[in-house]
CSV table of C-alpha atoms in Angstrom, one decimal:
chain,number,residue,atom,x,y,z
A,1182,UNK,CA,0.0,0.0,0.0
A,1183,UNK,CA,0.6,2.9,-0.5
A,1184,UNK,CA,0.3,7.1,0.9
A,1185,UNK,CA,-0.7,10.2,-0.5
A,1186,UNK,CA,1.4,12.9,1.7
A,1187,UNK,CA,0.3,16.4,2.1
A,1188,UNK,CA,3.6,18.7,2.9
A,1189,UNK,CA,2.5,22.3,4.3
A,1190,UNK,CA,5.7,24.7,4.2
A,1191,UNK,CA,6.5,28.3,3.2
A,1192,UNK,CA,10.0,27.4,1.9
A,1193,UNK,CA,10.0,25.9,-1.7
A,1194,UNK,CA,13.1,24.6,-1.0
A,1195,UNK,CA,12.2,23.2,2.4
A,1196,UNK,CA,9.1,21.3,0.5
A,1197,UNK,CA,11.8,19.8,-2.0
A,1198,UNK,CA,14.1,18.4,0.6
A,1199,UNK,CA,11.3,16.8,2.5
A,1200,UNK,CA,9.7,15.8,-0.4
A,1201,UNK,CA,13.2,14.1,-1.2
A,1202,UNK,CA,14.0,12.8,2.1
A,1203,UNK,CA,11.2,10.6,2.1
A,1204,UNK,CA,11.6,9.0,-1.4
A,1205,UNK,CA,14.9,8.6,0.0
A,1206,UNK,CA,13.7,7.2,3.2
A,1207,UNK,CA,12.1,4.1,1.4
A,1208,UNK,CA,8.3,5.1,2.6
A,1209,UNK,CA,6.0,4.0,-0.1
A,1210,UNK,CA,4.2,7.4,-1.0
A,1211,UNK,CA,2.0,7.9,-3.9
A,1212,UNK,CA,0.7,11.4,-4.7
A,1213,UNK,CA,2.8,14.2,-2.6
A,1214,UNK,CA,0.8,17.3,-2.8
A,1215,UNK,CA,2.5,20.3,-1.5
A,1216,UNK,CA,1.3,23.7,0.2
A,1217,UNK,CA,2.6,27.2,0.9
A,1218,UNK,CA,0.7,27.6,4.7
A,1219,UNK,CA,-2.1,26.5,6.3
A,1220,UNK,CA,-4.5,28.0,4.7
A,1221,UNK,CA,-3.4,26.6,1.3
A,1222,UNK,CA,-3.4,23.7,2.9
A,1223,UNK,CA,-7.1,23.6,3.7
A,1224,UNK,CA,-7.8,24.8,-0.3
A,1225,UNK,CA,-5.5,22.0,-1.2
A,1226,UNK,CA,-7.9,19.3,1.4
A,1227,UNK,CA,-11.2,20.4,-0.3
A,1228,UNK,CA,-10.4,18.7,-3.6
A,1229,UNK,CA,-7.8,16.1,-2.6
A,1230,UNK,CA,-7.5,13.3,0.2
A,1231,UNK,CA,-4.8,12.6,2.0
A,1232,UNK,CA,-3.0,10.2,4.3
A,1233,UNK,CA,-0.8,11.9,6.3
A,1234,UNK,CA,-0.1,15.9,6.4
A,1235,UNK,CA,3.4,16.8,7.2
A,1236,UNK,CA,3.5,20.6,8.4
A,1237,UNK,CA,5.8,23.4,9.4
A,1238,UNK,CA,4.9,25.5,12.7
A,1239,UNK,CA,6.2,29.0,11.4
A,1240,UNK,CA,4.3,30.2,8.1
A,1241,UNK,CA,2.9,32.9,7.6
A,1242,UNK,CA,-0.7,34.0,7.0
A,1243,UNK,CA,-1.7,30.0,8.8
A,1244,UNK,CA,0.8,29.0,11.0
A,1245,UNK,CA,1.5,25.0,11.9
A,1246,UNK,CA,-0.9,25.0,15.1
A,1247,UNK,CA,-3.6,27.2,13.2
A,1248,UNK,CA,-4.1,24.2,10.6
A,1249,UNK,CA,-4.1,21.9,13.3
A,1250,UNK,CA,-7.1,23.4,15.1
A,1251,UNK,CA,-9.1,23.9,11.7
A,1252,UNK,CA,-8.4,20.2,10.9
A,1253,UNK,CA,-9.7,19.3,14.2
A,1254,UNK,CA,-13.0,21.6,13.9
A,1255,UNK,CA,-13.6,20.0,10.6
A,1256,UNK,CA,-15.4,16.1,11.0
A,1257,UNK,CA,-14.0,15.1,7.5
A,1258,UNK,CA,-10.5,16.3,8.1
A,1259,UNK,CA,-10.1,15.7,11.7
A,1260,UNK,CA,-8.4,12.0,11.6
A,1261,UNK,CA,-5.9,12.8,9.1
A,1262,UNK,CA,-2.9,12.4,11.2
A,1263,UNK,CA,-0.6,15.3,11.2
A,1264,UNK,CA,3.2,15.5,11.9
A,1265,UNK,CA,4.6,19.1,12.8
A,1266,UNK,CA,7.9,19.7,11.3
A,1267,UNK,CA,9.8,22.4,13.3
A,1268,UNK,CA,13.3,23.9,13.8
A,1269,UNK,CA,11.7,24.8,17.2
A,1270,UNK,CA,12.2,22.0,19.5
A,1271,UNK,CA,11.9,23.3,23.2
A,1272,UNK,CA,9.5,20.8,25.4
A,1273,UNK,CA,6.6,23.3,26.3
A,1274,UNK,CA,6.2,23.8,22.3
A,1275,UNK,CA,6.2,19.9,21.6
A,1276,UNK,CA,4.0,19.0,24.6
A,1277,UNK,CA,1.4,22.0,23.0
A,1278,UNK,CA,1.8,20.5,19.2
A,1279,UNK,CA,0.8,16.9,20.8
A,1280,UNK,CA,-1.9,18.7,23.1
A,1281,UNK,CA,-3.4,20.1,20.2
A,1282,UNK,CA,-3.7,16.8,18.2
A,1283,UNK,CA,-0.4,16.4,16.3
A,1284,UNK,CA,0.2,12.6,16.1
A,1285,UNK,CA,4.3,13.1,15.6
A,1286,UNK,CA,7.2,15.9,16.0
A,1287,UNK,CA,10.6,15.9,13.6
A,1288,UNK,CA,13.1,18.7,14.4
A,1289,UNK,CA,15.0,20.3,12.3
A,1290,UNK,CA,17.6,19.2,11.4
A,1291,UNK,CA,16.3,15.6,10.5
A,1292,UNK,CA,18.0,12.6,8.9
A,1293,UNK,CA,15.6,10.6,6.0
A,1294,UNK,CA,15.8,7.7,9.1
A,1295,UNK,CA,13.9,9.9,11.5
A,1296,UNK,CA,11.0,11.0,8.9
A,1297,UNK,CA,11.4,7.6,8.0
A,1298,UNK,CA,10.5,6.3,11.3
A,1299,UNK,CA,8.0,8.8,12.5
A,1300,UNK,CA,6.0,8.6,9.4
A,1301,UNK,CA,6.0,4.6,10.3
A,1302,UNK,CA,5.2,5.2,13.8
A,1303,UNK,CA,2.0,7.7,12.7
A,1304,UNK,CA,0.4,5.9,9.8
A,1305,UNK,CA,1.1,2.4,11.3
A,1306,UNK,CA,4.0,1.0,9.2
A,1307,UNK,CA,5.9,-2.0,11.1
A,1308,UNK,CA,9.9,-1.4,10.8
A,1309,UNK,CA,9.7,-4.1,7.8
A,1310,UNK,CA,7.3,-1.7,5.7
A,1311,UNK,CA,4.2,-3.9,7.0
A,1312,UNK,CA,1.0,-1.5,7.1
A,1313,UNK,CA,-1.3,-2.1,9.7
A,1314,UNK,CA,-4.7,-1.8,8.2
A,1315,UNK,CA,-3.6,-4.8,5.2
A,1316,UNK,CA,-3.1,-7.5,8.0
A,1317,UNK,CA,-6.3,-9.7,8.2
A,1318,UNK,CA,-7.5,-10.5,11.8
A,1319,UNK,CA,-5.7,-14.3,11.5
A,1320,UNK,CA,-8.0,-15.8,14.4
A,1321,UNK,CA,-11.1,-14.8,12.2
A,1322,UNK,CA,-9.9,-17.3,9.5
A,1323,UNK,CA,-8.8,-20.4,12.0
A,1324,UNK,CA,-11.2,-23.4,11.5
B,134,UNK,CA,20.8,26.4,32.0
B,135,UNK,CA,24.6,27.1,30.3
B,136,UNK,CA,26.6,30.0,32.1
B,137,UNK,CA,29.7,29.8,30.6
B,138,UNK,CA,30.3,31.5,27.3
B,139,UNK,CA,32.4,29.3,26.5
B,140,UNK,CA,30.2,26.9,26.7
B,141,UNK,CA,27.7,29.0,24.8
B,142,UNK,CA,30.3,29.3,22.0
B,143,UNK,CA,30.9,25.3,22.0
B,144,UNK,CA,26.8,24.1,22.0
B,145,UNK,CA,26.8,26.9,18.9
B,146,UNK,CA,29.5,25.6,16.7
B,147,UNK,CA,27.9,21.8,17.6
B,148,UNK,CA,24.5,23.3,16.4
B,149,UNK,CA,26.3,24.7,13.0
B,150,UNK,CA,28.4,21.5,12.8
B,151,UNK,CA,25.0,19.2,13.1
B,152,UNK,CA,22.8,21.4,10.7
B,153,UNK,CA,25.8,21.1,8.0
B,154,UNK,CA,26.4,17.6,8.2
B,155,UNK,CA,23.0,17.1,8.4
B,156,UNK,CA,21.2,18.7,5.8
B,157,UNK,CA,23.5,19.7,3.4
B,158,UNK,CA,26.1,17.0,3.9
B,159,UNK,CA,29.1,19.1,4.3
B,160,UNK,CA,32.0,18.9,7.4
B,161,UNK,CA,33.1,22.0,8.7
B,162,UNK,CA,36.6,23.0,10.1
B,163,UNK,CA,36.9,25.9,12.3
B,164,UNK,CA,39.5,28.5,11.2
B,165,UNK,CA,41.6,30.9,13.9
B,166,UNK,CA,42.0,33.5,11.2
B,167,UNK,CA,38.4,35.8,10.3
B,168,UNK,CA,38.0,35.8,6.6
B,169,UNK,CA,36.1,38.3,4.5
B,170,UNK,CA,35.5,36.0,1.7
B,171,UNK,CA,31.6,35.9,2.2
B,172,UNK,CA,28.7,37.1,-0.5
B,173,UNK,CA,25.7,36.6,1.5
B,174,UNK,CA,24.2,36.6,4.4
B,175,UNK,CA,20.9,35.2,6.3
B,176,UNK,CA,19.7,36.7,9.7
B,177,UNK,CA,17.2,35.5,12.4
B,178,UNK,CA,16.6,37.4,15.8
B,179,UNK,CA,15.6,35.5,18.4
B,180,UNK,CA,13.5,36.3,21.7
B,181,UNK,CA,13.0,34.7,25.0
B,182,UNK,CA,14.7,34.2,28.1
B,183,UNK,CA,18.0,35.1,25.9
B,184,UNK,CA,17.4,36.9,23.2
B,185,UNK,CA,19.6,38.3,20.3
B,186,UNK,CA,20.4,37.6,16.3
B,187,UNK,CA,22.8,35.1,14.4
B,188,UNK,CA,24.4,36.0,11.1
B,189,UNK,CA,25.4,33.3,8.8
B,190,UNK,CA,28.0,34.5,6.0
B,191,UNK,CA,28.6,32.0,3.3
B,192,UNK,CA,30.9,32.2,-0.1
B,193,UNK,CA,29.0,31.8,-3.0
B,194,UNK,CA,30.6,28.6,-3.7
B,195,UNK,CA,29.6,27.4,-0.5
B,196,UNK,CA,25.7,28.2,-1.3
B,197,UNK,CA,26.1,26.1,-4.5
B,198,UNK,CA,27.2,23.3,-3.0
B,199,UNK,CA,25.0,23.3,0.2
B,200,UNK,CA,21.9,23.7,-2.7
B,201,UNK,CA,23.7,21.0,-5.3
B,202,UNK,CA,23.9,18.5,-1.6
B,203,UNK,CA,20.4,19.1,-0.4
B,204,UNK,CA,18.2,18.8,-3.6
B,205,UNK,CA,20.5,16.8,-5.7
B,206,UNK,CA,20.7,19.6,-7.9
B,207,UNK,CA,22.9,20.4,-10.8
B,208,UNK,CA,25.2,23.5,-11.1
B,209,UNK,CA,23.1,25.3,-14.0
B,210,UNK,CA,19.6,24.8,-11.9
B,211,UNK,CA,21.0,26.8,-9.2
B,212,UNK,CA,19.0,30.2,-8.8
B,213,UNK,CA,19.7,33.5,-6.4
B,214,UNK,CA,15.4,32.5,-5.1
B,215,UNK,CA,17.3,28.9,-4.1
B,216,UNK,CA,20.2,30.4,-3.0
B,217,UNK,CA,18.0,33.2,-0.7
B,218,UNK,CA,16.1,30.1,0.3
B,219,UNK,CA,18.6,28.0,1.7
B,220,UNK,CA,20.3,30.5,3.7
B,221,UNK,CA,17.3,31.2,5.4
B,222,UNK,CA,16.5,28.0,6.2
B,223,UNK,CA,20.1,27.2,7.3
B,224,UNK,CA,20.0,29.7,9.8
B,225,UNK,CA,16.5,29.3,11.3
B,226,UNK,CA,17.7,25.8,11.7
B,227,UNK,CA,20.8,26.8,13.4
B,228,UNK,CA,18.8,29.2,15.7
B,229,UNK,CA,16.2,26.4,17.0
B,230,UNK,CA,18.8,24.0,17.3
B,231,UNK,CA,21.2,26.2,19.0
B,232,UNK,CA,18.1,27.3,21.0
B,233,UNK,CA,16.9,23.5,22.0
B,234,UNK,CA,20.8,22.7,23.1
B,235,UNK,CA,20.7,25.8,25.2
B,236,UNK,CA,17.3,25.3,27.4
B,237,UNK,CA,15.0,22.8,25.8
B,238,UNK,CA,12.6,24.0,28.8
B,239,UNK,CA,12.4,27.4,27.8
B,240,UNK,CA,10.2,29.3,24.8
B,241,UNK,CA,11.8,31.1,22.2
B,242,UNK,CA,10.2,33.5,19.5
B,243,UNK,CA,12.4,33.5,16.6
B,244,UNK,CA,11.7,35.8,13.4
B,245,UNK,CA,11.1,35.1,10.0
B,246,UNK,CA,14.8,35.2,8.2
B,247,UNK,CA,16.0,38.0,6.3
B,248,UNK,CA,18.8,37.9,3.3
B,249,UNK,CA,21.1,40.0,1.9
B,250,UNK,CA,23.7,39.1,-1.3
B,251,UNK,CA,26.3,41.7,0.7
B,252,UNK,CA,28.2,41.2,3.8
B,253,UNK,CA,29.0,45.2,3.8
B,254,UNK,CA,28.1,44.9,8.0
B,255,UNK,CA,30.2,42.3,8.8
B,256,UNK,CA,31.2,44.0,11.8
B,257,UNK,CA,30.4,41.9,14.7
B,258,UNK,CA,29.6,44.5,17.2
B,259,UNK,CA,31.5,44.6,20.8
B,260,UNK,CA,29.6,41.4,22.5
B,261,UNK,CA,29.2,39.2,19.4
B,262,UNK,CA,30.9,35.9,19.0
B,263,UNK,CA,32.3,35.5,15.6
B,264,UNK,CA,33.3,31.8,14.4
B,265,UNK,CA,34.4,31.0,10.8
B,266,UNK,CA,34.6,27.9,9.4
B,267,UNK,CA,36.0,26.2,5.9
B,268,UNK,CA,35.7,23.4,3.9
B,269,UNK,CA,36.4,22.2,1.0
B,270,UNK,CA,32.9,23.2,-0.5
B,271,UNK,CA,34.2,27.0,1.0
B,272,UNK,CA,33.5,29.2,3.7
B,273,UNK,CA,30.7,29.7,6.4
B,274,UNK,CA,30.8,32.5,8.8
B,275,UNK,CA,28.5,32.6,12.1
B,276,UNK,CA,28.4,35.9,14.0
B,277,UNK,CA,26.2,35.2,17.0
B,278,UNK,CA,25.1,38.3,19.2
B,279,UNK,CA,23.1,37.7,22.5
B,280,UNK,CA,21.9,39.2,25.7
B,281,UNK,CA,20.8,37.5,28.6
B,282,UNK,CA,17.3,38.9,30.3
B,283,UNK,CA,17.3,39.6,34.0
């Protein structure tokens, strides 16, 4: 299987290199759709679904946490899980990203390992690329 | 909480050494001697319980290679907008990370980074820390200036 990726960041460049990092990182993504800010982001969500968004905290016009409390106002939107991206890495400012709903943290700077891994870790991907949601319930089958 | 400027100056040139190796795949050497040899420059303030600005100089040669490393670009795709770009993003990510090493239990409020293509103010000012560093991809300049609040 695999994952259409959403990544919300001002920097074009920024985009790329994530963008990059995880074809590099092995994760099996399909569409990668990419956004300026938040509020892109939201245009970006009314006409294309997603498995996993991948935001920056500091944007301008919708910042990181702003996206995250639309996403959680809107019933359609709210269990795409989202993984804040952020050179910021003091503990008060994690704890709030993960109080407000974000499902995973990468700081800046990041090796393709550690997107690797957190993207895993959110969309439940076992370490040998495994997802979740494809394994049957075994004991349902055993006559 | 790190009192020593010294070891102020030692978590900053690990937080420049990590971002380079990093991101843009490039190992750094620290030089005694301050060079001029810088074309542009990216600037962050920062605000908090310390709060102050870091300069990052860079040789134009430098900037190509941290772009060609990052993006897996070729020399001719290489734009100024690129360039600008990965400054910027090189020092906000040497600010939080410099920031995180420092107190990862305080707040900081950095700014959006500014770029210039002249180093004409290179001049530290009285309480900066200035560090330059070369490679074989060329030079990197950090001028850090900070004041603790009371």
């Amino acid at each position: 299987m695999s994952f259409n990726v959403l990544i919300v960041d001002d920097s074009n460049t920024m985009r790329a290199v994530i963008k990059k990092v995880i074809s590099i990182s092995g994760f099996k993504m399909d569409q990668c759709i990419e956004a300026g800010n938040g509020k892109k982001a939201l245009d970006v969500l009314t006409d294309n679904w997603v498995d996993v968004i991948i935001s920056d905290i500091n944007m301008p016009e919708m910042n990181g946490f702003e996206l995250l409390k639309k996403l959680k106002e809107d019933d359609l939107l709210k269990n795409i899980p989202v993984i804040l991206i952020s050179t910021e890495s003091s503990n008060e400012r994690m704890q709030d990203a993960f109080d407000m709903g974000a499902k995973g943290f990468i700081k800046k700077p990041f090796t393709p390992e550690a997107v690797k891994k957190i993207l895993y870790e959110v969309i439940g991907v076992s370490d040998e690329g495994e997802y979740e949601g494809d394994r049957g319930d075994d004991e349902a089958f055993d006559f | 909480m790190k009192e020593n400027m010294k070891e102020i100056e030692e978590t900053m040139r690990l937080s420049i050494f990590e971002v380079f190796e990093k991101m843009f795949y490039i190992f750094l050497e620290p030089q005694d001697d301050e060079s001029n040899d810088y074309d542009m420059a990216a600037a962050i303030k920062f605000d908090g319980f310390l709060s102050g600005e870091i300069r990052l100089l860079l040789s134009m040669d430098m900037a190509k290679a941290m772009i060609q490393n990052m993006l897996g670009l070729e020399k001719d795709e290489i734009t100024t907008q690129k360039m600008e770009d990965c400054s910027k993003e090189a020092v906000n990510m040497i600010c939080g990370n410099f920031l995180g090493k420092f107190d990862s239990t305080k707040v900081f409020k950095l700014t959006i980074p500014s770029f210039s293509m002249e180093t004409a103010s290179i001049d530290p000012g009285k309480n900066a820390c200035r560090m330059d560093f070369e490679s074989d991809e060329g030079s990197v300049g950090v001028i850090f200036d900070a004041n603790r609040r009371v």
